[in-house]
Coordinates of C-alpha atoms and ligand atoms in Angstrom, one line a residue:
X300 CA -69.7 -42.9 -141.1
X301 CA -71.5 -40.0 -142.5
X302 CA -72.1 -37.4 -140.4
X303 CA -75.3 -36.0 -142.1
X304 CA -75.8 -35.4 -145.5
X305 CA -74.9 -32.7 -147.2
X306 CA -77.9 -30.3 -147.0
X307 CA -78.7 -27.8 -148.9
X308 CA -78.3 -24.6 -147.3
X309 CA -80.7 -22.8 -150.0
X310 CA -83.6 -24.7 -149.1
X311 CA -84.4 -23.4 -145.8
X312 CA -86.6 -26.4 -145.0
X313 CA -83.4 -28.7 -144.8
X314 CA -81.5 -29.1 -141.6
X315 CA -78.2 -27.4 -141.7
X316 CA -75.1 -29.5 -141.1
X317 CA -71.5 -27.5 -139.4
X318 CA -68.3 -30.0 -138.7
X319 CA -66.6 -28.8 -136.4
X320 CA -62.7 -30.3 -136.6
X321 CA -61.2 -29.3 -133.3
X322 CA -62.4 -29.3 -129.2
X323 CA -60.3 -26.8 -127.3
X324 CA -61.7 -24.1 -126.1
X325 CA -62.5 -22.5 -129.8
X326 CA -64.0 -26.3 -130.9
X327 CA -66.7 -26.3 -128.1
X328 CA -67.6 -22.5 -127.3
X329 CA -68.8 -22.7 -130.7
X330 CA -69.9 -26.1 -130.9
X331 CA -72.5 -25.0 -127.6
X332 CA -73.2 -21.3 -128.9
X333 CA -74.4 -22.8 -132.1
X334 CA -76.7 -25.4 -130.4
X335 CA -78.2 -22.5 -128.0
X336 CA -78.9 -20.6 -131.4
X337 CA -79.9 -22.5 -133.6
X338 CA -81.4 -25.3 -131.1
X339 CA -82.4 -28.6 -133.5
X340 CA -82.2 -26.4 -136.6
X341 CA -78.6 -27.4 -137.2
X342 CA -76.6 -30.4 -137.0
X343 CA -73.0 -29.8 -135.2
X344 CA -70.6 -32.6 -135.6
X345 CA -66.8 -31.9 -133.5
X346 CA -64.0 -34.1 -134.2
X347 CA -61.3 -33.8 -131.7
X348 CA -57.7 -36.0 -131.6
X349 CA -57.3 -37.7 -128.9
X350 CA -53.2 -37.7 -129.5
X351 CA -53.2 -34.0 -130.4
X352 CA -53.4 -32.0 -127.4
X353 CA -55.2 -28.5 -127.3
X354 CA -53.3 -26.3 -126.2
X355 CA -53.9 -25.9 -121.9
X356 CA -53.8 -22.6 -121.6
X357 CA -56.3 -19.2 -121.8
X358 CA -57.7 -18.9 -118.5
X359 CA -58.8 -15.1 -118.1
X360 CA -61.2 -13.3 -119.8
X361 CA -62.9 -10.0 -120.7
X362 CA -66.0 -9.2 -119.1
X363 CA -68.0 -9.1 -122.2
X364 CA -67.7 -13.5 -121.8
X365 CA -71.1 -12.4 -119.8
X366 CA -72.9 -12.4 -122.5
X367 CA -71.7 -15.8 -124.0
X368 CA -72.6 -17.5 -120.8
X369 CA -76.1 -15.7 -120.4
X370 CA -76.9 -17.2 -124.4
X371 CA -76.8 -20.4 -123.0
X372 CA -78.7 -19.8 -120.3
X373 CA -75.8 -20.3 -117.7
X374 CA -75.7 -19.2 -114.1
X375 CA -72.2 -18.5 -112.3
X376 CA -73.9 -21.2 -110.2
X377 CA -74.0 -23.6 -113.2
X378 CA -70.3 -23.6 -114.5
X379 CA -68.1 -21.7 -112.6
X380 CA -67.4 -24.2 -109.4
X381 CA -67.2 -27.3 -112.8
X382 CA -64.4 -24.7 -114.2
X383 CA -62.3 -23.8 -110.4
X384 CA -63.3 -20.0 -111.7
X385 CA -62.9 -16.5 -109.8
X386 CA -63.7 -13.2 -110.8
X387 CA -61.3 -10.8 -112.2
X388 CA -61.8 -7.6 -112.1
X389 CA -59.5 -5.8 -114.3
X390 CA -56.0 -6.3 -115.3
X391 CA -53.2 -5.2 -112.5
X392 CA -49.6 -4.0 -114.8
X393 CA -47.0 -4.6 -112.1
X394 CA -43.3 -2.5 -113.2
X395 CA -44.2 -1.4 -116.3
X396 CA -43.5 1.8 -115.7
X397 CA -40.7 1.5 -113.1
X398 CA -39.5 -1.6 -110.7
X399 CA -42.1 -1.4 -107.7
X400 CA -45.3 0.2 -109.3
X401 CA -48.0 -0.8 -110.7
X402 CA -52.2 0.1 -112.3
X403 CA -54.5 -1.3 -113.2
X404 CA -56.8 -1.5 -116.7
X405 CA -60.1 -2.1 -114.5
X406 CA -63.6 -3.2 -115.9
X407 CA -65.2 -0.1 -115.9
X408 CA -65.6 3.3 -117.7
X409 CA -64.6 6.4 -117.3
X410 CA -66.7 9.5 -116.0
X411 CA -67.1 12.5 -117.4
X412 CA -67.9 16.0 -115.9
X413 CA -69.2 19.4 -118.3
X414 CA -68.0 17.2 -121.3
X415 CA -64.7 17.0 -120.4
X416 CA -63.2 13.4 -119.6
X417 CA -62.3 12.4 -116.0
X418 CA -58.9 11.3 -116.9
X419 CA -58.7 15.3 -118.8
X420 CA -59.8 16.8 -114.9
X421 CA -57.2 14.3 -113.5
X422 CA -54.3 15.3 -115.0
X423 CA -55.6 19.0 -114.4
X424 CA -55.9 18.3 -110.6
X425 CA -54.5 14.9 -110.0
X426 CA -55.4 13.8 -106.8
X427 CA -52.8 11.4 -106.3
X428 CA -50.0 9.6 -108.2
X429 CA -52.6 7.0 -109.0
X430 CA -54.6 8.2 -112.2
X431 CA -56.5 4.4 -111.5
X432 CA -57.3 4.8 -108.3
X433 CA -58.2 8.2 -108.3
X434 CA -60.7 7.8 -111.4
X435 CA -61.9 3.7 -111.4
X436 CA -63.3 2.3 -108.0
X437 CA -62.9 -1.0 -109.2
X438 CA -58.8 -0.4 -108.7
X439 CA -59.4 0.1 -104.8
X440 CA -61.4 -3.1 -105.2
X441 CA -58.5 -4.7 -106.4
X442 CA -56.3 -3.6 -104.2
X443 CA -58.2 -4.8 -101.5
X444 CA -58.4 -7.7 -103.2
X445 CA -62.2 -7.8 -102.9
X446 CA -65.1 -10.1 -104.6
X447 CA -67.0 -8.2 -107.0
X448 CA -70.3 -10.1 -105.3
X449 CA -71.9 -9.8 -101.5
X450 CA -71.2 -13.1 -99.3
X451 CA -74.8 -13.3 -99.7
X452 CA -74.4 -13.6 -103.8
X453 CA -75.1 -9.9 -104.7
X454 CA -73.9 -8.9 -107.6
X455 CA -72.1 -5.4 -107.5
X456 CA -73.3 -4.6 -111.0
X457 CA -77.1 -5.2 -109.5
X458 CA -78.8 -1.8 -110.9
X459 CA -76.4 -2.2 -113.8
X460 CA -77.7 -4.7 -115.7
X461 CA -81.5 -5.5 -115.0
X462 CA -81.4 -9.2 -116.7
X463 CA -77.7 -9.8 -114.3
X464 CA -78.5 -13.3 -114.0
X465 CA -82.1 -14.3 -114.1
X466 CA -81.7 -16.5 -116.9
X467 CA -84.9 -15.9 -118.3
X468 CA -85.2 -12.7 -119.6
X469 CA -84.0 -11.7 -123.8
X470 CA -80.5 -13.0 -124.2
X471 CA -77.9 -10.5 -124.7
X472 CA -75.0 -10.0 -127.2
X473 CA -71.4 -8.3 -127.3
X474 CA -72.7 -5.9 -130.1
X475 CA -75.9 -4.7 -128.3
X476 CA -74.1 -3.9 -125.3
X477 CA -70.6 -2.0 -126.7
X478 CA -71.1 1.4 -124.6
X479 CA -72.1 -0.4 -121.3
X480 CA -69.6 -2.3 -118.9
X481 CA -70.3 -5.4 -117.1
X482 CA -67.8 -5.1 -113.8
X483 CA -66.5 -8.7 -114.2
X484 CA -64.8 -11.6 -116.1
X485 CA -63.6 -15.0 -114.9
X486 CA -60.4 -16.7 -114.8
X487 CA -61.1 -20.5 -115.2
X488 CA -58.9 -23.5 -115.7
X489 CA -59.6 -24.3 -119.9
X490 CA -59.8 -27.6 -119.6
X491 CA -62.6 -27.9 -116.8
X492 CA -64.5 -25.0 -119.2
X493 CA -64.0 -27.1 -122.5
X494 CA -65.0 -30.4 -120.5
X495 CA -68.1 -28.6 -119.1
X496 CA -69.0 -27.1 -122.7
X497 CA -68.7 -31.0 -124.1
X498 CA -71.5 -31.9 -121.5
X499 CA -73.9 -28.9 -122.7
X500 CA -73.3 -29.4 -126.3
X501 CA -73.7 -33.0 -126.3
X502 CA -77.0 -32.8 -123.8
X503 CA -78.1 -31.0 -127.0
X504 CA -77.6 -33.4 -129.7
X505 CA -74.0 -32.2 -130.8
X506 CA -72.3 -35.5 -132.1
X507 CA -68.8 -35.5 -130.6
X508 CA -66.1 -38.0 -132.5
X509 CA -63.1 -38.3 -131.3
X510 CA -60.2 -39.2 -133.8
X511 CA -58.0 -37.3 -136.5
X512 CA -59.0 -35.6 -139.5
X513 CA -56.1 -36.9 -141.9
X514 CA -57.6 -35.4 -145.2
X515 CA -59.4 -32.7 -146.1
X516 CA -61.0 -33.0 -149.7
X517 CA -62.1 -30.1 -151.7
X518 CA -64.6 -30.0 -154.7
X519 CA -63.6 -28.2 -158.2
X520 CA -64.7 -25.0 -156.7
X521 CA -62.3 -25.2 -153.7
X522 CA -64.9 -26.2 -150.7
X523 CA -64.7 -28.5 -148.6
X524 CA -66.6 -31.8 -149.9
X525 CA -65.4 -33.6 -146.5
X526 CA -63.3 -34.8 -144.1
X527 CA -61.1 -38.1 -143.4
X528 CA -60.8 -38.9 -140.1
X529 CA -58.6 -41.9 -139.4
X530 CA -61.2 -44.6 -138.0
X531 CA -64.7 -42.9 -138.6
X532 CA -64.8 -42.7 -142.2
X533 CA -65.3 -39.2 -144.0
X534 CA -67.6 -36.3 -142.6
X535 CA -69.2 -34.2 -144.8
X536 CA -71.3 -30.9 -144.2
X537 CA -72.7 -27.9 -145.4
X538 CA -70.2 -25.1 -143.4
X539 CA -67.0 -26.6 -141.5
X540 CA -65.2 -24.7 -139.1
X541 CA -61.3 -24.8 -138.3
X542 CA -60.9 -24.9 -134.4
X543 CA -57.4 -26.8 -135.3
X544 CA -55.4 -23.9 -133.1
X545 CA -52.3 -23.0 -134.4
X546 CA -52.0 -25.8 -137.1
X547 CA -55.3 -24.3 -138.7
X548 CA -55.6 -27.2 -140.5
X549 CA -58.5 -26.6 -143.2
X550 CA -58.1 -22.6 -143.4
X551 CA -53.8 -22.8 -143.9
X552 CA -53.4 -26.3 -145.0
X553 CA -56.1 -27.2 -147.1
X554 CA -56.9 -23.5 -148.8
X555 CA -54.0 -22.1 -148.1
X556 CA -55.1 -19.2 -146.9
X557 CA -51.9 -16.3 -146.4
X558 CA -51.5 -15.3 -142.9
X559 CA -50.8 -11.6 -141.9
X560 CA -47.9 -11.4 -139.6
X561 CA -47.9 -9.0 -136.7
X562 CA -44.5 -10.3 -135.9
X563 CA -42.7 -7.2 -136.8
X564 CA -45.5 -5.2 -134.2
X565 CA -45.3 -7.4 -131.5
X566 CA -42.2 -9.5 -131.1
X567 CA -43.4 -11.7 -128.0
X568 CA -43.5 -14.9 -130.3
X569 CA -42.7 -17.6 -127.1
X570 CA -44.4 -18.7 -124.0
X571 CA -43.8 -21.2 -121.4
X572 CA -46.4 -21.8 -118.9
X573 CA -46.6 -23.1 -115.7
X574 CA -50.2 -24.9 -113.7
X575 CA -48.7 -24.6 -109.9
X576 CA -51.2 -26.1 -107.2
X577 CA -51.2 -24.1 -103.7
X578 CA -53.3 -24.0 -100.7
X579 CA -55.5 -21.0 -102.4
X580 CA -57.7 -21.1 -99.3
X581 CA -54.3 -19.7 -97.4
X582 CA -53.2 -17.5 -100.0
X583 CA -54.9 -14.2 -101.6
X584 CA -56.9 -14.6 -104.8
X585 CA -56.2 -11.5 -105.9
X586 CA -59.9 -10.2 -107.8
X587 CA -57.5 -9.6 -111.0
X588 CA -54.9 -10.8 -114.1
X589 CA -51.2 -9.7 -112.9
X590 CA -49.1 -8.5 -116.1
X591 CA -45.4 -8.0 -114.8
X592 CA -42.5 -7.1 -116.9
X593 CA -40.0 -9.0 -117.4
X594 CA -36.6 -8.9 -119.2
X595 CA -37.7 -10.0 -122.3
X596 CA -42.0 -9.9 -122.1
X597 CA -44.0 -10.2 -119.3
X598 CA -45.1 -13.2 -117.1
X599 CA -48.9 -13.5 -116.5
X600 CA -50.5 -14.4 -113.1
X601 CA -53.4 -16.0 -113.0
X602 CA -55.6 -17.3 -109.5
X603 CA -57.8 -20.2 -109.4
X604 CA -59.4 -22.2 -106.8
X605 CA -56.9 -24.3 -105.9
X606 CA -53.7 -23.6 -108.3
X607 CA -52.5 -20.3 -110.0
X608 CA -52.0 -20.5 -113.9
X609 CA -48.8 -18.6 -115.1
X610 CA -46.4 -18.3 -118.0
X611 CA -43.7 -16.4 -119.5
X612 CA -44.4 -14.7 -122.5
X613 CA -41.1 -13.6 -124.2
X614 CA -39.3 -12.8 -127.3
X615 CA -37.1 -15.6 -128.7
X616 CA -35.0 -13.0 -130.5
X617 CA -33.7 -11.6 -126.5
X618 CA -34.2 -14.7 -124.2
X619 CA -33.3 -18.7 -124.9
X620 CA -36.5 -20.8 -124.2
X621 CA -34.1 -22.3 -120.7
X622 CA -33.7 -19.1 -119.6
X623 CA -37.3 -18.2 -119.5
X624 CA -38.2 -21.3 -117.4
X625 CA -35.5 -20.5 -115.1
X626 CA -36.8 -16.8 -114.6
X627 CA -40.5 -17.9 -114.4
X628 CA -39.7 -20.8 -111.9
X629 CA -37.6 -18.0 -109.7
X630 CA -40.5 -15.9 -110.0
X631 CA -43.5 -18.5 -109.0
X632 CA -41.2 -19.9 -105.8
X633 CA -40.9 -23.2 -104.3
X634 CA -44.1 -24.2 -104.9
X635 CA -43.0 -24.7 -108.8
X636 CA -40.3 -27.0 -108.4
X637 CA -42.2 -30.4 -109.5
X638 CA -44.2 -28.9 -112.3
X639 CA -43.7 -29.2 -115.8
X640 CA -43.0 -26.7 -118.1
X641 CA -45.3 -25.8 -121.1
X642 CA -43.3 -24.3 -123.6
X643 CA -45.3 -22.9 -126.2
X644 CA -44.6 -21.0 -129.8
X645 CA -47.1 -18.5 -130.9
X646 CA -48.2 -17.5 -133.8
X647 CA -48.8 -14.1 -134.4
X648 CA -51.3 -12.1 -136.3
X649 CA -54.2 -13.2 -138.0
X650 CA -55.4 -15.3 -141.8
X651 CA -55.9 -12.8 -144.4
X652 CA -59.3 -14.2 -144.3
X653 CA -61.0 -16.5 -141.2
X654 CA -63.8 -17.1 -143.9
X655 CA -63.0 -18.9 -147.1
X656 CA -65.7 -20.3 -149.1
X657 CA -67.5 -22.9 -146.8
X658 CA -64.9 -23.2 -143.9
X659 CA -64.5 -20.8 -140.8
X660 CA -61.2 -20.3 -139.0
X661 CA -62.1 -19.5 -135.4
X662 CA -59.7 -19.2 -132.2
X663 CA -56.3 -19.8 -132.5
X664 CA -56.5 -21.2 -136.4
X665 CA -58.0 -17.9 -137.4
X666 CA -55.8 -15.5 -135.1
X667 CA -53.9 -14.8 -132.1
X668 CA -52.0 -11.5 -130.2
X669 CA -50.3 -12.6 -126.9
X670 CA -52.2 -13.0 -124.2
X671 CA -51.5 -9.3 -122.5
X672 CA -55.2 -8.3 -122.3
X673 CA -56.6 -11.6 -122.4
X674 CA -58.3 -11.2 -126.1
X675 CA -57.8 -14.6 -127.5
X676 CA -61.3 -16.2 -126.0
X677 CA -62.7 -12.6 -126.8
X678 CA -61.7 -13.3 -129.9
X679 CA -63.6 -16.4 -130.7
X680 CA -66.7 -15.0 -128.4
X681 CA -67.1 -12.4 -131.3
X682 CA -66.4 -14.8 -133.9
X683 CA -68.7 -17.4 -133.0
X684 CA -71.7 -14.2 -132.4
X685 CA -70.6 -12.6 -136.0
X686 CA -71.2 -16.4 -137.8
X687 CA -74.7 -16.5 -136.2
X688 CA -75.1 -13.2 -137.3
X689 CA -73.3 -13.6 -141.1
X690 CA -74.7 -17.3 -141.4
X691 CA -74.3 -18.9 -144.5
X692 CA -77.6 -18.7 -147.0
X693 CA -75.8 -20.4 -149.4
X694 CA -72.5 -21.2 -151.6
X695 CA -72.7 -17.4 -152.8
X696 CA -73.1 -15.9 -150.1
X697 CA -70.4 -13.2 -150.5
X698 CA -71.7 -10.7 -149.0
X699 CA -72.0 -12.3 -145.7
X700 CA -68.5 -13.6 -146.0
X701 CA -67.1 -10.2 -147.0
X702 CA -68.6 -8.6 -143.8
X703 CA -67.9 -11.5 -141.5
X704 CA -64.0 -11.5 -142.8
X705 CA -63.9 -7.1 -142.6
X706 CA -65.3 -7.6 -138.5
X707 CA -62.6 -10.4 -137.7
X708 CA -60.2 -7.9 -139.0
X709 CA -61.1 -5.4 -137.3
X710 CA -61.4 -6.5 -133.9
X711 CA -57.9 -8.0 -134.4
X712 CA -56.4 -5.2 -136.3
X713 CA -57.6 -2.7 -133.3
X714 CA -56.4 -5.3 -130.4
X715 CA -52.8 -4.6 -132.2
X716 CA -52.8 -0.9 -131.9
X717 CA -54.0 -1.4 -128.8
X718 CA -51.0 -4.0 -127.7
X719 CA -48.5 -2.1 -129.2
X720 CA -49.8 0.9 -126.9
X721 CA -48.7 -1.0 -124.5
X722 CA -45.3 -1.2 -124.9
X723 CA -44.5 2.1 -126.8
X724 CA -46.5 3.7 -124.0
X725 CA -44.2 1.8 -121.5
X726 CA -42.0 4.4 -119.4
X727 CA -39.2 1.3 -118.6
X728 CA -36.3 1.4 -120.8
X729 CA -33.6 -0.2 -119.0
X730 CA -32.4 -3.0 -121.3
X731 CA -31.8 -3.6 -124.9
X732 CA -35.8 -5.3 -125.0
X733 CA -37.7 -2.5 -123.4
X734 CA -35.5 0.7 -125.0
X735 CA -36.6 -1.3 -128.5
X736 CA -40.0 -1.0 -127.5
X737 CA -39.4 2.5 -128.2
X738 CA -38.2 2.6 -131.5
X739 CA -39.9 -0.5 -133.2
X740 CA -42.4 -0.4 -135.6
X741 CA -45.8 0.4 -134.9
X742 CA -49.2 0.8 -137.2
X743 CA -49.1 4.6 -138.9
X744 CA -52.5 5.4 -137.8
X745 CA -51.6 4.1 -133.9
X746 CA -48.5 6.5 -134.2
X747 CA -51.1 9.4 -135.9
X748 CA -52.9 9.0 -132.5
X749 CA -50.7 8.9 -130.1
X750 CA -49.9 12.4 -131.8
X751 CA -53.0 13.6 -130.8
X752 CA -53.3 11.7 -127.5
X753 CA -50.5 14.0 -126.8
X754 CA -52.8 16.9 -126.5
X755 CA -56.7 15.2 -125.9
X756 CA -56.7 12.0 -124.1
X757 CA -58.0 9.2 -126.0
X758 CA -62.0 9.7 -126.9
X759 CA -63.7 7.7 -129.7
X760 CA -63.3 10.0 -132.4
X761 CA -59.2 9.5 -131.8
X762 CA -59.4 5.4 -130.7
X763 CA -59.8 2.6 -133.8
X764 CA -62.8 3.7 -135.2
X765 CA -64.2 0.3 -135.5
X766 CA -65.3 -2.4 -132.7
X767 CA -62.4 -4.0 -131.1
X768 CA -63.8 -4.7 -127.8
X769 CA -62.0 -1.8 -126.3
X770 CA -63.2 1.7 -125.4
X771 CA -61.7 4.8 -125.2
X772 CA -61.2 4.4 -121.8
X773 CA -59.0 1.5 -122.2
X774 CA -56.5 3.3 -123.9
X775 CA -56.9 6.3 -121.1
X776 CA -56.1 3.4 -118.7
X777 CA -52.8 2.1 -120.8
X778 CA -51.3 6.1 -121.7
X779 CA -52.0 7.3 -118.3
X780 CA -50.7 3.9 -116.1
X781 CA -48.0 2.9 -118.1
X782 CA -46.5 6.9 -118.3
X783 CA -43.9 7.0 -121.3
X784 CA -45.7 8.9 -123.3
X785 CA -46.5 12.8 -121.5
X786 CA -49.9 13.8 -121.7
X787 CA -51.3 17.3 -121.7
X788 CA -54.6 18.5 -120.1
X789 CA -56.9 20.4 -122.2
X790 CA -56.1 24.0 -121.8
X791 CA -60.1 24.9 -122.0
X792 CA -59.4 23.2 -118.3
X793 CA -57.7 25.8 -117.1
X794 CA -60.5 28.2 -117.3
X795 CA -63.1 25.7 -116.3
X796 CA -64.8 25.6 -112.7
X797 CA -62.8 22.7 -111.3
X798 CA -65.5 22.1 -108.3
X799 CA -67.9 19.6 -110.3
X800 CA -64.8 18.1 -111.1
X801 CA -63.7 17.5 -107.1
X802 CA -66.9 16.6 -106.5
X803 CA -66.9 13.8 -108.8
X804 CA -63.5 13.0 -107.4
X805 CA -64.5 12.6 -104.1
X806 CA -67.0 10.6 -104.6
X807 CA -65.3 7.9 -106.2
X808 CA -63.2 8.0 -103.3
X809 CA -65.9 7.7 -100.9
X810 CA -67.4 4.8 -103.2
X811 CA -64.5 2.6 -102.9
X812 CA -64.1 3.4 -99.3
X813 CA -67.5 2.1 -99.1
X814 CA -67.0 -1.2 -101.5
X815 CA -63.7 -1.9 -99.7
X816 CA -65.6 -2.1 -96.2
X817 CA -68.7 -3.7 -97.4
X818 CA -67.5 -6.8 -99.7
X819 CA -66.1 -9.5 -98.8
X820 CA -62.4 -10.7 -100.3
X821 CA -62.8 -13.5 -102.9
X822 CA -61.7 -16.3 -100.0
X823 CA -64.3 -15.0 -97.5
X824 CA -66.8 -15.2 -100.5
X825 CA -65.7 -18.8 -101.9
X826 CA -65.8 -20.2 -98.8
X827 CA -69.5 -19.1 -98.1
X828 CA -70.4 -20.5 -101.2
X829 CA -68.7 -23.6 -100.6
X830 CA -70.4 -23.6 -97.1
X831 CA -74.4 -22.9 -98.1
X832 CA -73.7 -25.4 -101.2
Ligands
FAD2078 P1 -56.2 -25.3 -129.1 O1 -56.2 -25.4 -127.8 O2 -55.2 -26.1 -129.2 O3 -57.5 -27.0 -130.0 C1 -57.4 -27.8 -130.8 C2 -57.9 -28.3 -131.2 O4 -57.6 -29.0 -132.7 C3 -57.4 -29.7 -130.2 O5 -58.9 -29.8 -129.7 C4 -57.2 -31.0 -130.9 O6 -57.3 -31.9 -130.4 C5 -57.5 -30.4 -132.1 N1 -57.0 -31.0 -133.6 C6 -55.7 -30.2 -134.0 N2 -55.7 -31.2 -135.3 C7 -56.7 -32.2 -135.4 C8 -57.0 -33.1 -136.3 N3 -55.7 -33.2 -137.4 N4 -58.1 -34.0 -136.0 C9 -58.7 -33.4 -135.2 N5 -58.4 -32.8 -134.0 C10 -57.2 -31.9 -134.2 N6 -57.0 -16.6 -124.1 C11 -57.7 -15.7 -123.2 O7 -58.5 -15.6 -123.5 N7 -57.2 -15.5 -121.8 C12 -55.6 -15.5 -121.8 O8 -55.3 -15.4 -120.6 C13 -55.1 -16.7 -122.8 N8 -53.8 -16.9 -122.6 C14 -53.0 -17.8 -123.6 C15 -51.6 -18.1 -123.2 C16 -51.2 -18.0 -124.4 C17 -49.3 -18.5 -124.1 C18 -51.7 -18.6 -125.3 C19 -50.7 -19.2 -126.5 C20 -52.9 -18.7 -126.0 C21 -53.7 -18.0 -124.9 N9 -54.7 -17.7 -124.8 C22 -55.7 -17.1 -123.9 C23 -55.3 -18.4 -126.3 C24 -56.5 -19.4 -125.8 O9 -55.5 -20.4 -125.5 C25 -57.1 -19.5 -127.1 O10 -57.7 -18.6 -127.5 C26 -57.8 -20.7 -126.7 O11 -57.2 -21.7 -125.9 C27 -58.3 -21.5 -127.9 O12 -57.6 -22.7 -128.2 P2 -58.2 -23.5 -129.7 O13 -59.5 -23.8 -129.3 O14 -58.3 -22.1 -130.8 O15 -57.3 -24.2 -130.1

């Protein structure tokens, strides 16, 4: 079978054809988005193996994911129930400073007063020991386990974006809204999202083939001419998207693109995951992803509608797989007893180039860093937006390929720096693993930035300079939350009038108190949704 003529990309009159190999989160997000962007003007085929499963993790997102659903013109009510999704207001870090301590990285920009960041003012006049509670409304909502929507469905975000959820306005994307902050993201079951997007895509004309790709054929220029499947013959297209996960069947195995490992700076290379059924109507659904520091890494906890997703991310240099699983089971408790563990080896780093000739790797095939800030799906979303933006005109489209590759490199290198900050900036240093985080190599540029941040809180001039999804406020959250690096306030604030800053701190506290009173818990919110369904 042939998925369609190998159409000529230089002829604008012809249908373009894209073959996506792999049907995990990356494959189906890409297929659905390409259909939403180009409709019938692009032929899309997804081939996925029935024998090689998807990775089965990847349940927490960035708040930017709203642009993905909005681009597909999907309302929360269209997809959330189908994916057992819950709301996420940020990441809660437990025990990174010391046992019993927690802080948040919320989806909320940091304010400023008289030209100085509120974090700078906070260092000058802390209202309490909690930077996050004093400077953000969301931290109180996380502590009180509130939903970001009122019981009648009205979003906390109303007024922030005029087109929230109306489904009709011009569609937005991450690039347009880099300065803005939507206040929440989602947790969802990854396999249910892939299933939902399979239907979305196939309803709009995506061809879906269940088969193994057994061979990738290259032409004399090193471009993929076709792929061979076990039972469905040959598939050919103009562009091939490699969504085969860590295997990177096309990008790495067929084209031999080198891999830039981040292992020297981010040593966590293993994970063990559990999907633990729980009666979530009785257990509070925390509106955040929790990352609890452990002896050789950290454990994630992601609350969904009918279960939690959890896993221990660790460095195998410090801990065996058996010890990691034992620790995770003890951490979860009796509910985990009969649940099968999924042990995963992680390839940390990025493909030197993600787009080579007519192959683009998206998802794990392109690159991955440990999921401490839920960046995996963000990387996919960002890559899809970029491939639409730089969609190739023809084989000799080096300018667009280079621009795409630069943007992927920037995103991954920026996130690498941000993750390194979590470890070098954590006060915890109570065993070999945590002591080593203080002396391990970090990117040179980050080391220079940290020296600056000791005297001047992170701002747009001192964080990683290219777009990578993490605004300067995110760096403030980790630096002041994790507590391992001493930061001084600007000397000018000793001379400035603090009245307006005090008003702002008071306003945040009052607003947080009011919202905590008004908003329902997630359990109450979803119970109301079920009752009204
Ligand atoms: P996979 O899910 O591995 O899918 C690969 C696909 O390729 C499958 O459909 C398979 O059948 C197909 N395939 C492979 N070989 C062939 C072949 N020869 N022929 C045909 N088909 C083939 N991201 C987040 O955003 N948030 C998180 O909380 C998060 N947590 C994570 C935790 C861990 C431990 C790990 C490892 C990752 C996490 N991620 C997270 C990342 C996230 O899981 C991935 O980015 C996402 O699932 C995308 O995976 P993928 O589609 O690239 O690959």
